[in-house]
Short mmCIF file of C-alpha atoms in Angstrom, two decimals:
data_model
loop_
_atom_site.label_atom_id
_atom_site.label_comp_id
_atom_site.label_asym_id
_atom_site.label_seq_id
_atom_site.Cartn_x
_atom_site.Cartn_y
_atom_site.Cartn_z
CA MET A 269 108.16 120.57 106.62
CA ALA A 270 105.64 119.88 103.67
CA SER A 271 102.38 122.45 104.79
CA ARG A 272 99.31 119.39 105.04
CA PHE A 273 96.44 121.28 103.31
CA PHE A 274 94.87 118.24 102.06
CA GLU A 275 94.08 115.45 104.61
CA GLY A 276 90.16 115.14 105.61
CA ALA A 277 88.63 112.18 103.95
CA ALA A 278 86.14 114.42 102.44
CA HIS A 279 88.71 116.68 100.65
CA ALA A 280 90.49 113.86 99.29
CA ALA A 281 87.34 111.98 97.85
CA ALA A 282 86.25 115.23 95.98
CA TYR A 283 90.77 116.24 95.14
CA ALA A 284 90.08 112.07 93.61
CA LYS A 285 87.05 113.41 91.66
CA PHE A 286 87.65 116.77 90.15
CA ARG A 287 91.60 116.68 89.86
CA PRO A 288 92.51 116.72 86.39
CA GLN A 289 95.06 113.99 85.64
CA PRO A 290 98.12 115.08 83.53
CA PRO A 291 98.01 115.04 79.52
CA THR A 292 100.13 112.05 78.03
CA SER A 293 102.13 114.79 76.56
CA LEU A 294 103.48 115.96 79.91
CA GLY A 295 104.87 112.44 80.62
CA ASP A 296 105.92 111.42 76.96
CA GLN A 297 108.20 114.31 77.54
CA ILE A 298 109.50 113.61 80.74
CA MET A 299 110.15 109.64 79.39
CA GLY A 300 112.25 111.36 76.44
CA PHE A 301 114.42 113.48 78.43
CA LEU A 302 115.19 110.70 81.10
CA LYS A 303 116.39 108.39 77.72
CA GLU A 304 117.91 111.08 76.19
CA LYS A 305 121.17 110.35 78.28
CA TYR A 306 120.49 107.48 80.36
CA GLU A 307 120.88 104.36 78.62
CA GLY A 308 119.96 101.93 82.07
CA PRO A 309 116.99 100.04 82.74
CA VAL A 310 113.65 102.10 83.75
CA MET A 311 112.72 100.21 87.01
CA ALA A 312 111.15 102.28 89.69
CA ALA A 313 109.96 106.20 89.65
CA ALA A 314 108.27 108.01 92.70
CA ASP A 315 105.49 110.20 92.47
CA VAL A 316 105.92 112.53 95.18
CA GLY A 317 103.05 114.34 96.89
CA CYS A 318 100.58 112.45 94.89
CA GLY A 319 97.86 113.34 96.04
CA SER A 320 94.61 110.64 94.80
CA GLY A 321 97.32 109.74 92.19
CA GLN A 322 96.12 111.28 89.27
CA SER A 323 99.51 112.10 88.65
CA THR A 324 101.21 109.09 89.07
CA GLN A 325 98.60 106.71 87.06
CA ILE A 326 100.84 108.22 83.81
CA LEU A 327 104.40 106.83 85.05
CA ALA A 328 102.50 103.70 84.84
CA PRO A 329 103.53 102.33 81.91
CA HIS A 330 107.42 103.26 81.52
CA PHE A 331 108.22 101.30 84.91
CA ALA A 332 108.56 98.31 86.63
CA SER A 333 107.17 99.83 90.28
CA VAL A 334 106.35 103.19 90.33
CA THR A 335 105.67 104.38 94.21
CA GLY A 336 103.05 107.18 94.85
CA LEU A 337 103.81 109.49 97.99
CA ASP A 338 101.22 111.99 99.87
CA ILE A 339 101.73 113.28 103.43
CA SER A 340 98.30 112.99 104.06
CA GLU A 341 97.14 109.03 104.92
CA ALA A 342 93.91 109.74 103.71
CA GLN A 343 95.20 110.80 100.14
CA THR A 344 96.73 108.00 99.72
CA SER A 345 93.76 105.93 100.90
CA GLU A 346 91.46 107.51 98.23
CA ALA A 347 94.78 106.39 95.81
CA ILE A 348 94.43 103.06 97.12
CA LYS A 349 91.18 102.68 96.95
CA LEU A 350 91.09 103.61 93.01
CA ASN A 351 94.06 102.10 91.84
CA SER A 352 93.50 99.43 88.92
CA ARG A 353 97.55 98.96 88.20
CA ALA A 354 100.28 96.04 89.84
CA ASN A 355 102.85 98.26 89.02
CA VAL A 356 101.35 101.44 90.93
CA PHE A 357 101.87 101.67 94.83
CA PHE A 358 101.10 104.39 97.35
CA LYS A 359 103.04 105.33 101.02
CA THR A 360 102.48 107.83 103.30
CA SER A 361 105.23 110.21 103.66
CA GLY A 362 106.41 113.86 103.34
CA ALA A 363 108.85 114.85 100.59
CA GLU A 364 111.50 115.73 102.82
CA LYS A 365 112.85 112.17 103.81
CA LEU A 366 111.85 109.88 100.91
CA PRO A 367 111.35 105.85 101.89
CA PHE A 368 114.07 104.42 99.03
CA PRO A 369 117.54 103.15 99.06
CA ASP A 370 120.43 105.79 98.21
CA ASN A 371 120.46 105.92 93.94
CA SER A 372 117.07 103.74 93.63
CA LEU A 373 115.11 105.56 91.34
CA GLN A 374 115.38 106.36 87.91
CA LEU A 375 112.65 109.57 87.92
CA ILE A 376 110.59 111.01 90.41
CA THR A 377 108.43 113.49 90.04
CA ALA A 378 106.32 116.02 91.90
CA GLY A 379 102.77 117.70 90.18
CA GLN A 380 100.98 120.50 91.79
CA ALA A 381 102.95 120.01 94.55
CA CYS A 382 106.57 121.47 95.33
CA HIS A 383 105.43 124.63 96.62
CA TRP A 384 104.15 123.21 99.45
CA PHE A 385 107.93 121.28 100.25
CA ASP A 386 111.01 122.35 102.13
CA LEU A 387 112.43 122.66 98.97
CA PRO A 388 116.25 122.65 99.91
CA GLN A 389 115.11 119.03 101.82
CA PHE A 390 113.24 117.76 99.05
CA TYR A 391 116.45 118.64 96.83
CA LYS A 392 118.94 116.96 98.67
CA GLU A 393 116.41 113.74 99.49
CA ALA A 394 116.03 113.69 95.73
CA ASP A 395 119.72 113.78 94.87
CA ARG A 396 119.93 110.92 97.22
CA VAL A 397 117.93 108.51 95.89
CA LEU A 398 118.13 109.45 92.18
CA VAL A 399 121.04 107.23 90.41
CA PRO A 400 123.45 109.06 88.34
CA GLY A 401 122.13 110.12 85.07
CA GLY A 402 118.19 110.08 86.97
CA VAL A 403 115.85 112.67 86.26
CA LEU A 404 113.94 114.99 88.50
CA ALA A 405 110.55 116.43 86.97
CA LEU A 406 108.37 119.18 88.77
CA TYR A 407 105.25 120.51 87.28
CA GLY A 408 101.54 122.55 87.81
CA TYR A 409 99.12 124.03 86.10
CA MET A 410 97.17 126.71 86.65
CA PHE A 411 92.91 126.62 87.30
CA PRO A 412 91.40 126.02 84.29
CA TYR A 413 90.34 128.24 81.26
CA ALA A 414 86.51 127.71 79.92
CA VAL A 415 86.55 127.19 76.73
CA HIS A 416 83.64 128.69 74.87
CA GLU A 417 83.22 129.52 71.31
CA ASN A 418 81.68 133.63 72.48
CA LEU A 419 82.48 133.27 76.35
CA THR A 420 85.95 132.70 77.62
CA GLU A 421 86.61 135.74 78.82
CA LYS A 422 83.67 135.99 80.36
CA LEU A 423 83.75 132.44 81.71
CA PHE A 424 87.67 132.79 82.88
CA GLU A 425 86.89 136.10 84.63
CA ILE A 426 84.19 134.58 86.93
CA ILE A 427 86.59 132.02 88.07
CA ASP A 428 89.73 134.68 88.67
CA HIS A 429 86.76 136.73 90.72
CA VAL A 430 86.37 133.46 93.07
CA TYR A 431 90.37 133.02 92.95
CA THR A 432 91.63 136.20 93.57
CA LYS A 433 88.67 138.31 95.22
CA GLU A 434 87.25 136.33 97.62
CA LEU A 435 89.66 133.79 98.16
CA GLY A 436 92.55 135.66 97.94
CA PRO A 437 93.75 136.05 101.34
CA TYR A 438 93.12 132.32 102.07
CA TRP A 439 95.46 131.09 99.80
CA GLY A 440 99.14 131.55 101.96
CA ALA A 441 102.65 132.56 100.78
CA LYS A 442 103.58 129.64 98.85
CA ILE A 443 100.70 129.68 96.46
CA SER A 444 102.37 132.29 95.21
CA ALA A 445 104.89 130.12 93.05
CA LEU A 446 102.73 128.21 91.50
CA ASP A 447 100.79 131.49 90.69
CA ASP A 448 103.74 132.61 89.30
CA LYS A 449 104.56 129.04 87.51
CA TYR A 450 107.69 128.66 89.36
CA VAL A 451 109.24 130.95 87.48
CA ASP A 452 111.75 131.47 89.86
CA MET A 453 111.90 127.94 91.24
CA GLU A 454 115.50 126.27 89.90
CA ILE A 455 116.11 122.56 90.15
CA PRO A 456 119.87 122.49 91.24
CA TYR A 457 121.51 120.25 88.32
CA ALA A 458 122.92 122.81 85.15
CA SER A 459 121.22 119.79 82.83
CA SER A 460 117.73 121.10 83.39
CA ILE A 461 114.68 122.16 80.88
CA ARG A 462 111.63 124.06 81.02
CA ASP A 463 108.62 123.28 79.05
CA ASP A 464 105.15 125.50 78.89
CA THR A 465 103.39 124.17 75.89
CA HIS A 466 101.07 121.35 77.38
CA PHE A 467 97.50 121.51 78.13
CA LYS A 468 94.59 119.32 79.37
CA ASP A 469 91.16 119.85 77.88
CA LYS A 470 88.35 117.77 80.19
CA MET A 471 84.73 117.99 79.34
CA ALA A 472 82.96 117.98 82.72
CA THR A 473 79.74 119.52 83.93
CA VAL A 474 79.07 123.12 85.66
CA ALA A 475 78.44 121.29 89.34
CA GLU A 476 81.65 119.60 88.64
CA LEU A 477 83.46 123.08 88.43
CA THR A 478 82.36 124.16 91.37
CA GLY A 479 83.02 121.05 93.37
CA TYR A 480 86.52 121.50 91.87
CA ILE A 481 86.79 124.71 93.41
CA THR A 482 86.26 122.73 96.96
CA THR A 483 89.49 120.63 96.26
CA TRP A 484 91.58 124.19 96.53
CA SER A 485 94.12 124.87 99.37
CA GLY A 486 92.72 129.00 100.05
CA TYR A 487 88.33 127.35 99.38
CA GLN A 488 89.05 124.94 102.59
CA ASN A 489 91.09 127.41 104.32
CA PHE A 490 87.87 130.00 104.08
CA LYS A 491 85.61 127.45 105.27
CA SER A 492 87.86 126.62 107.78
CA LYS A 493 87.84 129.65 109.16
CA ASN A 494 84.03 131.43 108.43
CA GLY A 495 82.11 128.51 108.26
CA ASP A 496 79.91 125.30 106.03
CA ALA A 497 77.14 128.13 105.33
CA ALA A 498 79.84 130.91 104.14
CA ALA A 499 81.37 128.53 101.86
CA GLN A 500 78.94 127.19 100.48
CA LYS A 501 77.52 130.65 99.83
CA ILE A 502 81.26 131.25 97.11
CA LEU A 503 80.15 128.33 95.55
CA ASP A 504 76.11 128.76 95.08
CA ASP A 505 76.54 132.33 93.70
CA PHE A 506 79.82 130.81 91.61
CA GLN A 507 77.85 128.41 89.85
CA ASN A 508 74.47 130.94 89.37
CA ARG A 509 77.11 133.18 87.79
CA ILE A 510 78.25 130.67 85.43
CA MET A 511 74.75 129.71 84.42
CA THR A 512 73.56 133.02 84.12
CA THR A 513 77.05 134.18 81.79
CA LEU A 514 75.82 130.71 79.94
CA ASN A 515 72.22 131.43 79.84
CA VAL A 516 71.20 128.44 78.90
CA THR A 517 67.57 125.93 80.17
CA THR A 518 69.81 122.36 81.47
CA SER A 519 70.71 122.25 85.52
CA PRO A 520 74.29 122.91 86.30
CA GLU A 521 74.55 118.90 86.41
CA ASP A 522 73.41 118.31 82.71
CA THR A 523 75.60 121.94 81.44
CA GLU A 524 78.88 120.65 79.95
CA ILE A 525 81.68 123.31 79.54
CA CYS A 526 85.15 122.25 77.76
CA LEU A 527 88.03 123.42 80.80
CA ARG A 528 91.61 123.32 79.48
CA PHE A 529 94.32 122.78 82.09
CA LYS A 530 97.77 124.61 81.14
CA TYR A 531 101.21 122.99 82.59
CA PHE A 532 104.27 124.39 83.22
CA LEU A 533 106.92 121.66 83.03
CA LEU A 534 110.55 121.90 85.18
CA MET A 535 113.35 119.01 84.69
CA GLY A 536 116.90 117.86 85.93
CA ARG A 537 119.38 115.93 85.65
CA LYS A 538 121.49 114.26 88.23
CA PRO A 539 124.61 114.29 86.66
CA PRO A 540 126.55 110.92 85.55
CA SER A 541 129.00 109.28 88.14
CA GLN A 542 132.33 110.46 87.98
CA ASP A 543 133.96 106.61 88.95
#
């Protein structure tokens, strides 16, 4: 069964506010890989572990119907609330039993999610519901770099300190696959590729970067075990270190920085029908 760390309503709202939408280039490459061999109509896709729907939305221009799935009802409720596309739908569902008929989808994606899945069962289900020639695409991103003319390295060290030192014991074993950029993860199809070139730049305030930390499962685990005050101290100390390093007079809510999220992408193509 998939792990369940993102189920609270407040957490889902923070997830929707602070998590990035994948770059257009990533969606374009996925579609290019699909259409490279698949010549039929691209009617239906699913985004598994969709969270609040950012990763689902990039598929909408390409398919008649796109369904985002998440094990958390709070996440799918947030996604439904934010959705404005008539061809995008959301359902509460785990990754190991997909609510689709056999051979019914041209594409399945999982963004920043599959390290939580029971992968053998997920792969089995994905193979069942994909049409021959359909594509399974798995991708993720690392915590952001704060791109700055002079301070990129120092700002990275502050973010890395929170991630690895203060929250390190609270991440759990499954996050190691994400930290390793899925290098040991293999989609069980002979026709598969990997790409690490995509990135997304997002302007955000220091306050928003601090809010992004609250979406981390490691932070949520720390908070549940150590209490609200200790968790808030991590945020306050982090924000103060960032502001001190930037050496500006504006408030965290008014101080903008460029965050760069680096993505990694794995794709595999289900073999065509042998009939």
